[in-house]
Amino acid sequence: MNGAIVYCSQTGFTEKYARWLAEDLGWEAVAYADRGSVDVAALDVLVFCSWFHAASIKGAAWAKQAMAQHPDVHAVVLATGATPPPDSGWSSEDEIEQAFCRTFPEEECPNLPHFYCHGGFDFDRLGAIDKVAMRLFFRMLGKNAEHDPKAREMLDIMREGFDGTSRECLKPVLEHIEGFGKH
Ligand SMILES: Cc1cc2nc3c(=O)[nH]c(=O)nc-3n(C[C@H](O)[C@H](O)[C@H](O)COP(=O)(O)O)c2cc1C
């Protein structure tokens, strides 16, 4: 199979997953800025990796356009976020699913394989606008933290920064992609 991984990453967590996938699949990982160099029509599989930004996924418009223009190419989406994964008990499948569906609605992208992998948070590496957005978010969390211990814990984790990436998280993604070769 011939594939490519296009990744959109600001602080490096999504890039880490994209590079792991590239290593495991033997495909190229291409930064979003260089997406024009990818000949999507020549691929069997396009993996789009990006991150959750205010409950939508960065760079999704390009991915949706590529999928619409090349319906014969298998597309897979991997998104990272700061939200702890459902098996941690912090979030629910539904929450994550809704966030995916907002960006890739079923009517527009039917049966799109999509995966959530825990990313991380690194305030210092954010762009100026996102720093402002996160300061506002922290302020809101701070208010909630007065009566909600979960918000308190989340605020502490985010302020401190964390790396939640794990190669294990890619197992279902790799299994799914390997499945394409069997049909
Ligand atoms: C402005 C902003 C909004 C964010 N919104 C969300 C969100 O809605 N859900 C979520 O889980 N994570 C959210 N995050 C966290 C990022 O998705 C997370 O840090 C991600 O792993 C960053 O990926 P990157 O290192 O590849 O840039 C947000 C981060 C920023 C800076």
PDB file of N, CA and C and ligand atoms in Angstrom, residues 8-15 51-56 80-83 116 119-121 126 130 133-134, ligand 1:
ATOM      1  N   CYS A   8      -0.788  18.353  11.136  1.00  0.00           N
ATOM      2  CA  CYS A   8      -0.902  19.745  11.535  1.00  0.00           C
ATOM      3  C   CYS A   8      -0.596  19.765  13.031  1.00  0.00           C
ATOM      4  N   SER A   9       0.410  20.506  13.429  1.00  0.00           N
ATOM      5  CA  SER A   9       0.830  20.450  14.833  1.00  0.00           C
ATOM      6  C   SER A   9       1.448  21.780  15.236  1.00  0.00           C
ATOM      7  N   GLN A  10       1.020  22.332  16.343  1.00  0.00           N
ATOM      8  CA  GLN A  10       1.602  23.606  16.782  1.00  0.00           C
ATOM      9  C   GLN A  10       2.698  23.378  17.825  1.00  0.00           C
ATOM     10  N   THR A  11       2.440  22.483  18.759  1.00  0.00           N
ATOM     11  CA  THR A  11       3.390  22.341  19.866  1.00  0.00           C
ATOM     12  C   THR A  11       4.103  20.980  19.864  1.00  0.00           C
ATOM     13  N   GLY A  12       3.873  20.179  18.829  1.00  0.00           N
ATOM     14  CA  GLY A  12       4.691  18.980  18.643  1.00  0.00           C
ATOM     15  C   GLY A  12       4.086  17.646  19.035  1.00  0.00           C
ATOM     16  N   PHE A  13       2.944  17.646  19.744  1.00  0.00           N
ATOM     17  CA  PHE A  13       2.397  16.361  20.191  1.00  0.00           C
ATOM     18  C   PHE A  13       1.811  15.557  19.020  1.00  0.00           C
ATOM     19  N   THR A  14       1.091  16.234  18.151  1.00  0.00           N
ATOM     20  CA  THR A  14       0.521  15.544  16.979  1.00  0.00           C
ATOM     21  C   THR A  14       1.642  15.099  16.049  1.00  0.00           C
ATOM     22  N   GLU A  15       2.657  15.941  15.941  1.00  0.00           N
ATOM     23  CA  GLU A  15       3.805  15.588  15.084  1.00  0.00           C
ATOM     24  C   GLU A  15       4.444  14.285  15.578  1.00  0.00           C
ATOM     25  N   TRP A  51      -5.001  18.477  15.608  1.00  0.00           N
ATOM     26  CA  TRP A  51      -5.320  18.659  17.027  1.00  0.00           C
ATOM     27  C   TRP A  51      -6.615  19.425  17.235  1.00  0.00           C
ATOM     28  N   PHE A  52      -7.244  19.124  18.348  1.00  0.00           N
ATOM     29  CA  PHE A  52      -8.500  19.798  18.698  1.00  0.00           C
ATOM     30  C   PHE A  52      -8.216  21.227  19.125  1.00  0.00           C
ATOM     31  N   HIS A  53      -8.951  22.140  18.530  1.00  0.00           N
ATOM     32  CA  HIS A  53      -8.831  23.557  18.837  1.00  0.00           C
ATOM     33  C   HIS A  53     -10.248  24.063  19.058  1.00  0.00           C
ATOM     34  N   ALA A  54     -10.578  24.322  20.310  1.00  0.00           N
ATOM     35  CA  ALA A  54     -11.928  24.783  20.666  1.00  0.00           C
ATOM     36  C   ALA A  54     -12.990  23.884  20.021  1.00  0.00           C
ATOM     37  N   ALA A  55     -12.855  22.597  20.271  1.00  0.00           N
ATOM     38  CA  ALA A  55     -13.821  21.587  19.833  1.00  0.00           C
ATOM     39  C   ALA A  55     -13.973  21.454  18.318  1.00  0.00           C
ATOM     40  N   SER A  56     -13.007  22.025  17.570  1.00  0.00           N
ATOM     41  CA  SER A  56     -12.975  21.667  16.149  1.00  0.00           C
ATOM     42  C   SER A  56     -11.543  21.223  15.850  1.00  0.00           C
ATOM     43  N   THR A  80      -5.510  14.768  18.147  1.00  0.00           N
ATOM     44  CA  THR A  80      -5.036  14.771  19.528  1.00  0.00           C
ATOM     45  C   THR A  80      -5.740  15.902  20.269  1.00  0.00           C
ATOM     46  N   GLY A  81      -5.746  15.812  21.565  1.00  0.00           N
ATOM     47  CA  GLY A  81      -6.326  16.879  22.371  1.00  0.00           C
ATOM     48  C   GLY A  81      -5.808  16.779  23.786  1.00  0.00           C
ATOM     49  N   ALA A  82      -6.117  17.803  24.560  1.00  0.00           N
ATOM     50  CA  ALA A  82      -5.706  17.784  25.968  1.00  0.00           C
ATOM     51  C   ALA A  82      -6.700  16.984  26.809  1.00  0.00           C
ATOM     52  N   THR A  83      -7.897  16.770  26.271  1.00  0.00           N
ATOM     53  CA  THR A  83      -8.909  16.005  27.005  1.00  0.00           C
ATOM     54  C   THR A  83      -8.409  14.590  27.266  1.00  0.00           C
ATOM     55  N   TYR A 116      -8.989   9.104  18.322  1.00  0.00           N
ATOM     56  CA  TYR A 116      -8.540  10.142  19.250  1.00  0.00           C
ATOM     57  C   TYR A 116      -7.326   9.634  20.021  1.00  0.00           C
ATOM     58  N   GLY A 119      -3.073  13.976  23.525  1.00  0.00           N
ATOM     59  CA  GLY A 119      -1.926  14.810  23.160  1.00  0.00           C
ATOM     60  C   GLY A 119      -1.205  15.286  24.406  1.00  0.00           C
ATOM     61  N   GLY A 120      -0.992  16.561  24.475  1.00  0.00           N
ATOM     62  CA  GLY A 120      -0.311  17.127  25.635  1.00  0.00           C
ATOM     63  C   GLY A 120      -0.623  18.596  25.683  1.00  0.00           C
ATOM     64  N   PHE A 121       0.068  19.287  26.554  1.00  0.00           N
ATOM     65  CA  PHE A 121      -0.126  20.735  26.612  1.00  0.00           C
ATOM     66  C   PHE A 121       1.178  21.409  27.001  1.00  0.00           C
ATOM     67  N   LEU A 126       2.910  27.759  22.520  1.00  0.00           N
ATOM     68  CA  LEU A 126       1.721  28.257  21.806  1.00  0.00           C
ATOM     69  C   LEU A 126       2.012  29.583  21.110  1.00  0.00           C
ATOM     70  N   ASP A 130      -3.218  31.984  20.687  1.00  0.00           N
ATOM     71  CA  ASP A 130      -3.631  30.837  21.502  1.00  0.00           C
ATOM     72  C   ASP A 130      -3.260  31.039  22.974  1.00  0.00           C
ATOM     73  N   ALA A 133      -6.068  32.998  24.302  1.00  0.00           N
ATOM     74  CA  ALA A 133      -7.249  32.124  24.428  1.00  0.00           C
ATOM     75  C   ALA A 133      -7.110  31.217  25.659  1.00  0.00           C
ATOM     76  N   MET A 134      -5.922  30.684  25.865  1.00  0.00           N
ATOM     77  CA  MET A 134      -5.734  29.762  26.991  1.00  0.00           C
ATOM     78  C   MET A 134      -5.779  30.494  28.324  1.00  0.00           C
TER      79      MET A 134
HETATM   80  C1  LIG B   1      -6.631  27.512  21.881  1.00  0.00           C
HETATM   81  C2  LIG B   1      -6.643  26.041  22.169  1.00  0.00           C
HETATM   82  C3  LIG B   1      -7.841  25.347  22.175  1.00  0.00           C
HETATM   83  C4  LIG B   1      -7.853  23.972  22.474  1.00  0.00           C
HETATM   84  N1  LIG B   1      -9.059  23.304  22.460  1.00  0.00           N
HETATM   85  C5  LIG B   1      -9.080  21.993  22.794  1.00  0.00           C
HETATM   86  C6  LIG B   1     -10.317  21.266  22.804  1.00  0.00           C
HETATM   87  O1  LIG B   1     -11.373  21.782  22.467  1.00  0.00           O
HETATM   88  N2  LIG B   1     -10.293  19.962  23.191  1.00  0.00           N
HETATM   89  C7  LIG B   1      -9.116  19.333  23.564  1.00  0.00           C
HETATM   90  O2  LIG B   1      -9.146  18.159  23.934  1.00  0.00           O
HETATM   91  N3  LIG B   1      -7.930  19.986  23.538  1.00  0.00           N
HETATM   92  C8  LIG B   1      -7.891  21.285  23.160  1.00  0.00           C
HETATM   93  N4  LIG B   1      -6.679  21.954  23.107  1.00  0.00           N
HETATM   94  C9  LIG B   1      -5.437  21.229  23.432  1.00  0.00           C
HETATM   95  C10 LIG B   1      -4.692  20.744  22.179  1.00  0.00           C
HETATM   96  O3  LIG B   1      -5.562  20.041  21.319  1.00  0.00           O
HETATM   97  C11 LIG B   1      -3.542  19.820  22.598  1.00  0.00           C
HETATM   98  O4  LIG B   1      -2.621  20.571  23.327  1.00  0.00           O
HETATM   99  C12 LIG B   1      -2.883  19.139  21.395  1.00  0.00           C
HETATM  100  O5  LIG B   1      -2.262  17.951  21.787  1.00  0.00           O
HETATM  101  C13 LIG B   1      -1.886  20.065  20.717  1.00  0.00           C
HETATM  102  O6  LIG B   1      -1.321  19.416  19.608  1.00  0.00           O
HETATM  103  P1  LIG B   1       0.048  19.900  18.943  1.00  0.00           P
HETATM  104  O7  LIG B   1       1.121  19.752  20.002  1.00  0.00           O
HETATM  105  O8  LIG B   1       0.269  18.972  17.831  1.00  0.00           O
HETATM  106  O9  LIG B   1      -0.119  21.315  18.526  1.00  0.00           O
HETATM  107  C14 LIG B   1      -6.649  23.295  22.793  1.00  0.00           C
HETATM  108  C15 LIG B   1      -5.428  24.013  22.768  1.00  0.00           C
HETATM  109  C16 LIG B   1      -5.421  25.355  22.455  1.00  0.00           C
HETATM  110  C17 LIG B   1      -4.113  26.082  22.436  1.00  0.00           C
END
